[in-house]
CSV table of C-alpha atoms in Angstrom, one decimal:
chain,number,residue,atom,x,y,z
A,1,UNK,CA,10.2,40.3,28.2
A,2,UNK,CA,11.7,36.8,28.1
A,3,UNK,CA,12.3,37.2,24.9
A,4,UNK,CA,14.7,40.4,25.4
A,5,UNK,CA,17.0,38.5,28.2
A,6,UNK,CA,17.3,35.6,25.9
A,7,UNK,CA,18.3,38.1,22.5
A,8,UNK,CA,20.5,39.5,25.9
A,9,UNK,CA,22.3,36.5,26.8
A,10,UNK,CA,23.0,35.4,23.1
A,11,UNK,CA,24.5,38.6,22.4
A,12,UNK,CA,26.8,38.7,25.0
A,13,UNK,CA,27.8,35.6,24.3
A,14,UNK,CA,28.6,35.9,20.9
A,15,UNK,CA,30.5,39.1,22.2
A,16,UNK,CA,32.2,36.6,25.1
A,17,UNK,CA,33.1,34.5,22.1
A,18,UNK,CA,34.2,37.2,20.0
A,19,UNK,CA,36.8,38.6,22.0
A,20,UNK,CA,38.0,35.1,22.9
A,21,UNK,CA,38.9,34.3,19.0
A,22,UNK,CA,40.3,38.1,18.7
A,23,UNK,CA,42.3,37.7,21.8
A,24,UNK,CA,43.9,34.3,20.7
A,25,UNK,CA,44.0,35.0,16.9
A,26,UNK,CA,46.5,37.8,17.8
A,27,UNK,CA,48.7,36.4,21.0
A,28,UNK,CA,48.4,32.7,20.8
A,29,UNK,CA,50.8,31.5,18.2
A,30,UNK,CA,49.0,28.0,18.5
A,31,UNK,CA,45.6,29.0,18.2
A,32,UNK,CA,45.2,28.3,14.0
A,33,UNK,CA,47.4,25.0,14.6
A,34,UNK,CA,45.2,22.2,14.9
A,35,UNK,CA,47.0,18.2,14.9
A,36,UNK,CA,45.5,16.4,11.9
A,37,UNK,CA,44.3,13.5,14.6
A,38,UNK,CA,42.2,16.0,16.4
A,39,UNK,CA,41.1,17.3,12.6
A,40,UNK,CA,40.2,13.9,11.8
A,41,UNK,CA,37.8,13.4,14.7
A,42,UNK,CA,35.9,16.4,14.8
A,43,UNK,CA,35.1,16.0,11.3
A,44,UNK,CA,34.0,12.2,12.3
A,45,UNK,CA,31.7,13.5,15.2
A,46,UNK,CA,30.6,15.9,12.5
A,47,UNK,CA,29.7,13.5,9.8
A,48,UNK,CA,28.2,11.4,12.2
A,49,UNK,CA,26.1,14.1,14.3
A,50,UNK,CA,24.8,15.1,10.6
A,51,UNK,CA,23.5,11.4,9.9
A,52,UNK,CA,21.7,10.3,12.8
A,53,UNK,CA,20.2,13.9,13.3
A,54,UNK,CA,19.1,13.5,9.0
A,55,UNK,CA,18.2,10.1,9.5
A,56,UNK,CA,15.8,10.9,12.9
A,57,UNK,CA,14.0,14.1,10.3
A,58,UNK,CA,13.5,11.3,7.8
A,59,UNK,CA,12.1,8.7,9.6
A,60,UNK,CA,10.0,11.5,11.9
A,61,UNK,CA,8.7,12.1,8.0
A,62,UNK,CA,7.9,8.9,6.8
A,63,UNK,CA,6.2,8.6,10.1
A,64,UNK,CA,3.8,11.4,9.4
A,65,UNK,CA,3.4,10.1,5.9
A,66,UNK,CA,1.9,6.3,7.4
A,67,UNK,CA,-0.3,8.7,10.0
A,68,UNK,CA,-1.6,10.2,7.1
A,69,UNK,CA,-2.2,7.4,5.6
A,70,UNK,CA,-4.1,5.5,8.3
A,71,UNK,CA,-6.6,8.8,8.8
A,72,UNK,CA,-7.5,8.3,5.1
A,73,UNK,CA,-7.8,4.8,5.7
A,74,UNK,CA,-10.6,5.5,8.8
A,75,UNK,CA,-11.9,7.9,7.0
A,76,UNK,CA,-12.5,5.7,3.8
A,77,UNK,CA,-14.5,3.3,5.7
A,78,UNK,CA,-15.9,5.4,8.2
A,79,UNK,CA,-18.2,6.3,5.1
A,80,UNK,CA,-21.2,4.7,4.5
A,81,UNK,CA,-21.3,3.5,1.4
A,82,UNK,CA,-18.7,1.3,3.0
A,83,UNK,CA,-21.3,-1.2,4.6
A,84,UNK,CA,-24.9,0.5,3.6
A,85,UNK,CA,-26.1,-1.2,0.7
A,86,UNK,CA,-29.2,-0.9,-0.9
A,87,UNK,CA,-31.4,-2.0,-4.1
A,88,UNK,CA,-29.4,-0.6,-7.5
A,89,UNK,CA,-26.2,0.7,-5.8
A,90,UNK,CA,-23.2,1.0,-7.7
A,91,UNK,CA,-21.1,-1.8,-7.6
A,92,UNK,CA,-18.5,1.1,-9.4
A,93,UNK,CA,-18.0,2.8,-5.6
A,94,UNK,CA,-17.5,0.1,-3.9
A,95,UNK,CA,-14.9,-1.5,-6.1
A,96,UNK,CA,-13.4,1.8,-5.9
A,97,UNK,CA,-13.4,2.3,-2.6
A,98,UNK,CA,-12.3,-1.1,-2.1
A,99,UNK,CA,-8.9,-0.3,-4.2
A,100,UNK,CA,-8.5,2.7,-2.5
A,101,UNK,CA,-7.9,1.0,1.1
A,102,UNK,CA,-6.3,-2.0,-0.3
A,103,UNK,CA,-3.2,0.2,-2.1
A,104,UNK,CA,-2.9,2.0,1.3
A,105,UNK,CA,-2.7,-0.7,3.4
A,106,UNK,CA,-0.5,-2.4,1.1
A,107,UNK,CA,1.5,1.1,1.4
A,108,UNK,CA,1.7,0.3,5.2
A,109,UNK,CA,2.6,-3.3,4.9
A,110,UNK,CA,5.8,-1.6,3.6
A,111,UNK,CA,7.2,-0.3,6.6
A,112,UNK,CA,5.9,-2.6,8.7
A,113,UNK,CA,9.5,-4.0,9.8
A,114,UNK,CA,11.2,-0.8,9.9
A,115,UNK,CA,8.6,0.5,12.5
A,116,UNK,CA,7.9,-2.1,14.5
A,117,UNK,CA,3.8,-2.4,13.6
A,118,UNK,CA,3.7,-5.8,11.9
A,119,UNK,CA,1.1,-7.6,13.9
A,120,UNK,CA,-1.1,-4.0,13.6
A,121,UNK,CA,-0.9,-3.9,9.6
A,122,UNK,CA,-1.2,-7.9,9.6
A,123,UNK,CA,-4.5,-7.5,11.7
A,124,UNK,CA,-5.8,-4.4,9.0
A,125,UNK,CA,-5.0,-6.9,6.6
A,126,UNK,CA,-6.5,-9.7,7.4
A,127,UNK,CA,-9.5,-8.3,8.3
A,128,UNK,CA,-10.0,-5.9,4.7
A,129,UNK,CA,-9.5,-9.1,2.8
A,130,UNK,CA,-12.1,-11.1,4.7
A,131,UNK,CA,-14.3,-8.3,4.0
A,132,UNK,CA,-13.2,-7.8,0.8
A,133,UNK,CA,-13.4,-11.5,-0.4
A,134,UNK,CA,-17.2,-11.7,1.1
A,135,UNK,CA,-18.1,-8.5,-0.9
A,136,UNK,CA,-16.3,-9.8,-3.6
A,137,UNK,CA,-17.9,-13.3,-3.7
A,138,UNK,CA,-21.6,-11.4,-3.5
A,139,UNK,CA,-20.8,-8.1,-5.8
A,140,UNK,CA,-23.8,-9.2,-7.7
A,141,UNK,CA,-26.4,-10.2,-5.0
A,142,UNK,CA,-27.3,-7.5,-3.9
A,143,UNK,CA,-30.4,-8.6,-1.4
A,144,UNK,CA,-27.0,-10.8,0.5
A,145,UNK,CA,-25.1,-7.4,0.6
A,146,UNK,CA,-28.1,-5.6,2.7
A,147,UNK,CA,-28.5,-8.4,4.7
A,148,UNK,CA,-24.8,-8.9,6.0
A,149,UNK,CA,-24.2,-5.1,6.7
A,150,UNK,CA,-23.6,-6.0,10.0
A,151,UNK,CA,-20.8,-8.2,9.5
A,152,UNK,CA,-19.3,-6.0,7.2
A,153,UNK,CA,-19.7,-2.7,9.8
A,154,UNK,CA,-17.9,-5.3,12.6
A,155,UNK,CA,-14.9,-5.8,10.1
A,156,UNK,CA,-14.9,-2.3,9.7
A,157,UNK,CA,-14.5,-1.5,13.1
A,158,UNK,CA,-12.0,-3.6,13.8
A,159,UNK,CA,-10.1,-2.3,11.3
A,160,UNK,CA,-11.1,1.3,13.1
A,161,UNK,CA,-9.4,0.5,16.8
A,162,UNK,CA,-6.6,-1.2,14.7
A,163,UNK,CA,-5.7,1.7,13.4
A,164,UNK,CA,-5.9,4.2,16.6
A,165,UNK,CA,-3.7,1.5,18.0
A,166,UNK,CA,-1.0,1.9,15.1
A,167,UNK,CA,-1.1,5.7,15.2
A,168,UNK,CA,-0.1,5.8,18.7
A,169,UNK,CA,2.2,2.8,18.5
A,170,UNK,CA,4.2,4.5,15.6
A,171,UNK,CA,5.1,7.4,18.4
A,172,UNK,CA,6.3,5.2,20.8
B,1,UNK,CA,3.9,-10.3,-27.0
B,2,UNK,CA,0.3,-10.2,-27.1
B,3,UNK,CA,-1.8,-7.9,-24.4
B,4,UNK,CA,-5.1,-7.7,-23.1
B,5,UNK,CA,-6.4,-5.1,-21.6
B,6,UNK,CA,-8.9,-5.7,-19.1
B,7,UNK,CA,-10.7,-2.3,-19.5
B,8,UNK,CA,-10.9,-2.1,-23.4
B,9,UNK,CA,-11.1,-5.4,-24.2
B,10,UNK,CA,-14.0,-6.5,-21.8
B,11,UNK,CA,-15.2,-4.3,-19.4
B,12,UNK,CA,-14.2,-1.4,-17.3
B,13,UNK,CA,-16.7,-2.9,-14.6
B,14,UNK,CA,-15.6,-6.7,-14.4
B,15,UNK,CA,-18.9,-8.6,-12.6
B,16,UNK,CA,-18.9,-11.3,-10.1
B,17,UNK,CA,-17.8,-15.3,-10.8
B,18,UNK,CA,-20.3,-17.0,-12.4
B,19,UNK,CA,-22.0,-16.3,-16.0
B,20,UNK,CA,-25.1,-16.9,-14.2
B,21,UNK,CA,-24.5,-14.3,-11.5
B,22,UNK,CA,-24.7,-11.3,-14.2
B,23,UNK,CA,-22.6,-9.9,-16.8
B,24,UNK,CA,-18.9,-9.6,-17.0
B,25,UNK,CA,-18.0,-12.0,-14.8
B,26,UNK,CA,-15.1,-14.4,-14.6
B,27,UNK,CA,-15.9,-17.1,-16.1
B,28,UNK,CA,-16.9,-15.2,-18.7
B,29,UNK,CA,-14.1,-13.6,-19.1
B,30,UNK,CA,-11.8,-16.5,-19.0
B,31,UNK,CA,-13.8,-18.4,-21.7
B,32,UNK,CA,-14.2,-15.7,-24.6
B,33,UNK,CA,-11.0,-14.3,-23.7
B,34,UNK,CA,-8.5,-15.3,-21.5
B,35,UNK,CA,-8.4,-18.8,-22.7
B,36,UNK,CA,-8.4,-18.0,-26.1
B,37,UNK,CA,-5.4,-15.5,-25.7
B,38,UNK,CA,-3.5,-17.6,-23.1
B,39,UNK,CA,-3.9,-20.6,-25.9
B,40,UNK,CA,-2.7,-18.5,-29.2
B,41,UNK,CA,0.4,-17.2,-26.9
B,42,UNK,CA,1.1,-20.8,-26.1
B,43,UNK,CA,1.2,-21.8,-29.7
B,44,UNK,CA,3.3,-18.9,-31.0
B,45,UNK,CA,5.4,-19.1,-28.0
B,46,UNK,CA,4.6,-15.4,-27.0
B,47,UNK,CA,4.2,-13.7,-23.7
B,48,UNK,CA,0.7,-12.5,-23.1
B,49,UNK,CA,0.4,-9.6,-20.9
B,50,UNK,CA,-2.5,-8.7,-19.3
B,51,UNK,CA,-3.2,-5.0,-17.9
B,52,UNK,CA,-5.8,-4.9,-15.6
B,53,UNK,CA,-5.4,-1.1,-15.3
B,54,UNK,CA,-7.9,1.6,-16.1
B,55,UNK,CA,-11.2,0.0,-14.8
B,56,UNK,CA,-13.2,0.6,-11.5
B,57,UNK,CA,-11.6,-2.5,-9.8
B,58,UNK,CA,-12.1,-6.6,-9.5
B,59,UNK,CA,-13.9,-8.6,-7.0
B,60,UNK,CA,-12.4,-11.6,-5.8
B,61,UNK,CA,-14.6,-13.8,-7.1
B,62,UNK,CA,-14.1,-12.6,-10.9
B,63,UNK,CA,-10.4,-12.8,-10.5
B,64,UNK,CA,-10.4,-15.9,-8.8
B,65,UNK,CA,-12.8,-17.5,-11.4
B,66,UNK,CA,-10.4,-16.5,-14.0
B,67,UNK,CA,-7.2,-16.8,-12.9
B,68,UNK,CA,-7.9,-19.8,-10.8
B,69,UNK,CA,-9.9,-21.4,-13.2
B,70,UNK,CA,-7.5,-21.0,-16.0
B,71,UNK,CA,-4.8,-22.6,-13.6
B,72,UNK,CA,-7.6,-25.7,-12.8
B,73,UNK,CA,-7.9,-26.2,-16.5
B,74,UNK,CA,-4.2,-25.6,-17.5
B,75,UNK,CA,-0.8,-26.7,-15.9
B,76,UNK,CA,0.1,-23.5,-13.3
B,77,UNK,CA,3.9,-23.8,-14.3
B,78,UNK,CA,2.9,-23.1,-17.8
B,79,UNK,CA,0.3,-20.4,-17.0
B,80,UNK,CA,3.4,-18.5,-15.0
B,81,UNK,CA,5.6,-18.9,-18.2
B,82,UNK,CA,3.2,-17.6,-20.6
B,83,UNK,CA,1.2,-14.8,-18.8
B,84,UNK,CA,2.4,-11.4,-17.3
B,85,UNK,CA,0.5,-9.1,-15.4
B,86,UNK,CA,0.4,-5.7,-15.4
B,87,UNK,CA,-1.1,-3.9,-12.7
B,88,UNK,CA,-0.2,-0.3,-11.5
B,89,UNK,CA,-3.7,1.3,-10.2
B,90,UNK,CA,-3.5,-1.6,-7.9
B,91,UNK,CA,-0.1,-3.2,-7.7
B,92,UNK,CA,-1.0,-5.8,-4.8
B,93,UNK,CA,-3.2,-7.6,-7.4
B,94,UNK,CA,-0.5,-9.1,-9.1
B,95,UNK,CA,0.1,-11.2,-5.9
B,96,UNK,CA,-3.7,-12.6,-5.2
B,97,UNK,CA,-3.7,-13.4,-8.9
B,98,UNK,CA,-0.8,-15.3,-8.3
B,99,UNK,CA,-2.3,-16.9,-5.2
B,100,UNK,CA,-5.0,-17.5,-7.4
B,101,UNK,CA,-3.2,-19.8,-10.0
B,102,UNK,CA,-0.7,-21.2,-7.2
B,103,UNK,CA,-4.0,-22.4,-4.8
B,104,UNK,CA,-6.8,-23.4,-7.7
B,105,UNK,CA,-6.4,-27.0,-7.3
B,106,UNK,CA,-6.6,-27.1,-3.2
């Protein structure tokens, strides 16, 4: 029903409009003659209409891009193989997984300035690379891995309610 | 130029720091070949280039052990002259191995 008055209204407006042009197309002499000043300026508002409305789409883009980006960051070390280590695991996932965060937080790093989030990614940073280094130091002793799980789960969060913080900061 | 390629040259699974800590690790690494290399670039007056791309990806430690050790051993003004990284699985190496060489001796 609300949908007929709308399709309603817009037709009889486009009618309203219609005979408006019609009417002044054939009895205003004036109606096609338009000073060059006033030319100018509605192709300005144009123009500039155009840009910021391209500009917000980008930006609203990019901005689901970085969201993107920081779910597959949670959900990269929301797995365990993140922090749970045990006798003969593969030093090949972690180092992999490792990579994988690192080049999307470098990713957000960025944007940082153009959105406003630097202390956020600085804080993701900080934090991956402390765990990172510690993991990196002890890749090979394996018994130091399983007994510092906890420290490496507590960077982990952090990193965690960092990055719920971000997603809602990059909205407001 | 001469290049070394991390992956087919060494090891697609580079290990920890020390030789005693297991295989493929950095020092390792710098000694049989790094060293060697950055030495034979020196003398022909060549760039070396070194790709770390195609492995499973570097602890800290083995980078720092190379890179950091090469720059402990070496002057770091003529490491930056003579080596060139090339890194594009993970480009933000580049910059910790640069860390690496700037900081070894602090």
């Amino acid at each position: 029903m609300k949908c007929h008055i709308n399709n309603l209204i817009l037709i009889i407006s486009g009618i309203i409009v219609l005979n408006l042009f019609t009417y002044n197309l054939f009895f205003n002499s004036d109606f096609l003659i338009i000073p060059i000043y006033h030319l100018l300026n509605l192709i300005v508002a144009i123009l500039f209409t155009f840009y910021f409305v391209q500009k917000r789409t980008d930006d609203r883009k990019t901005k689901e891009v970085l969201e993107d980006l920081i779910s597959k960051i949670q959900n990269e070390i929301a797995d365990k193989e993140s922090y749970n280590f045990f006798i003969g695991f593969d030093k090949k996932v972690i180092l992999q997984k490792i990579r994988r965060v690192r080049n999307k937080i470098f990713l957000l790093d960025k944007f940082k300035d153009k959105f406003n989030i630097t202390e956020e990614v600085e804080y993701i940073s900080k934090n991956f690379d402390e765990y990172r280094n510690d993991i990196g130091e002890k890749i090979e002793d394996t018994n130091y891995l399983i007994n510092n799980q906890k420290k490496y789960l507590k960077y982990l969060s952090l990193i965690d309610d960092k990055c719920d913080q971000l997603r809602i900061k990059l909205y407001q | 130029m001469i290049k070394l390629v991390i992956s087919k040259d060494f090891t697609e699974t580079p290990g920890a720091r020390f030789i005693i800590e297991g295989s493929y690790s950095g020092e390792e690494f710098r000694n049989d070949f790094l060293e060697p290399k950055y030495l034979e670039a020196k003398i022909k007056k060549e760039k070396l280039v070194i790709d770390f791309d195609g492995g499973y990806g570097y602890a800290t430690s083995f980078l720092e052990e190379a890179f950091g050790g090469l720059a402990r051993k070496y002057d770091e003004k003529e490491i930056k002259e003579v080596l060139e990284f090339k890194s594009d699985d993970e480009p933000s190496l580049i910059f910790d191995i640069i860390d690496y060489i700037k900081n070894a001796r602090n």
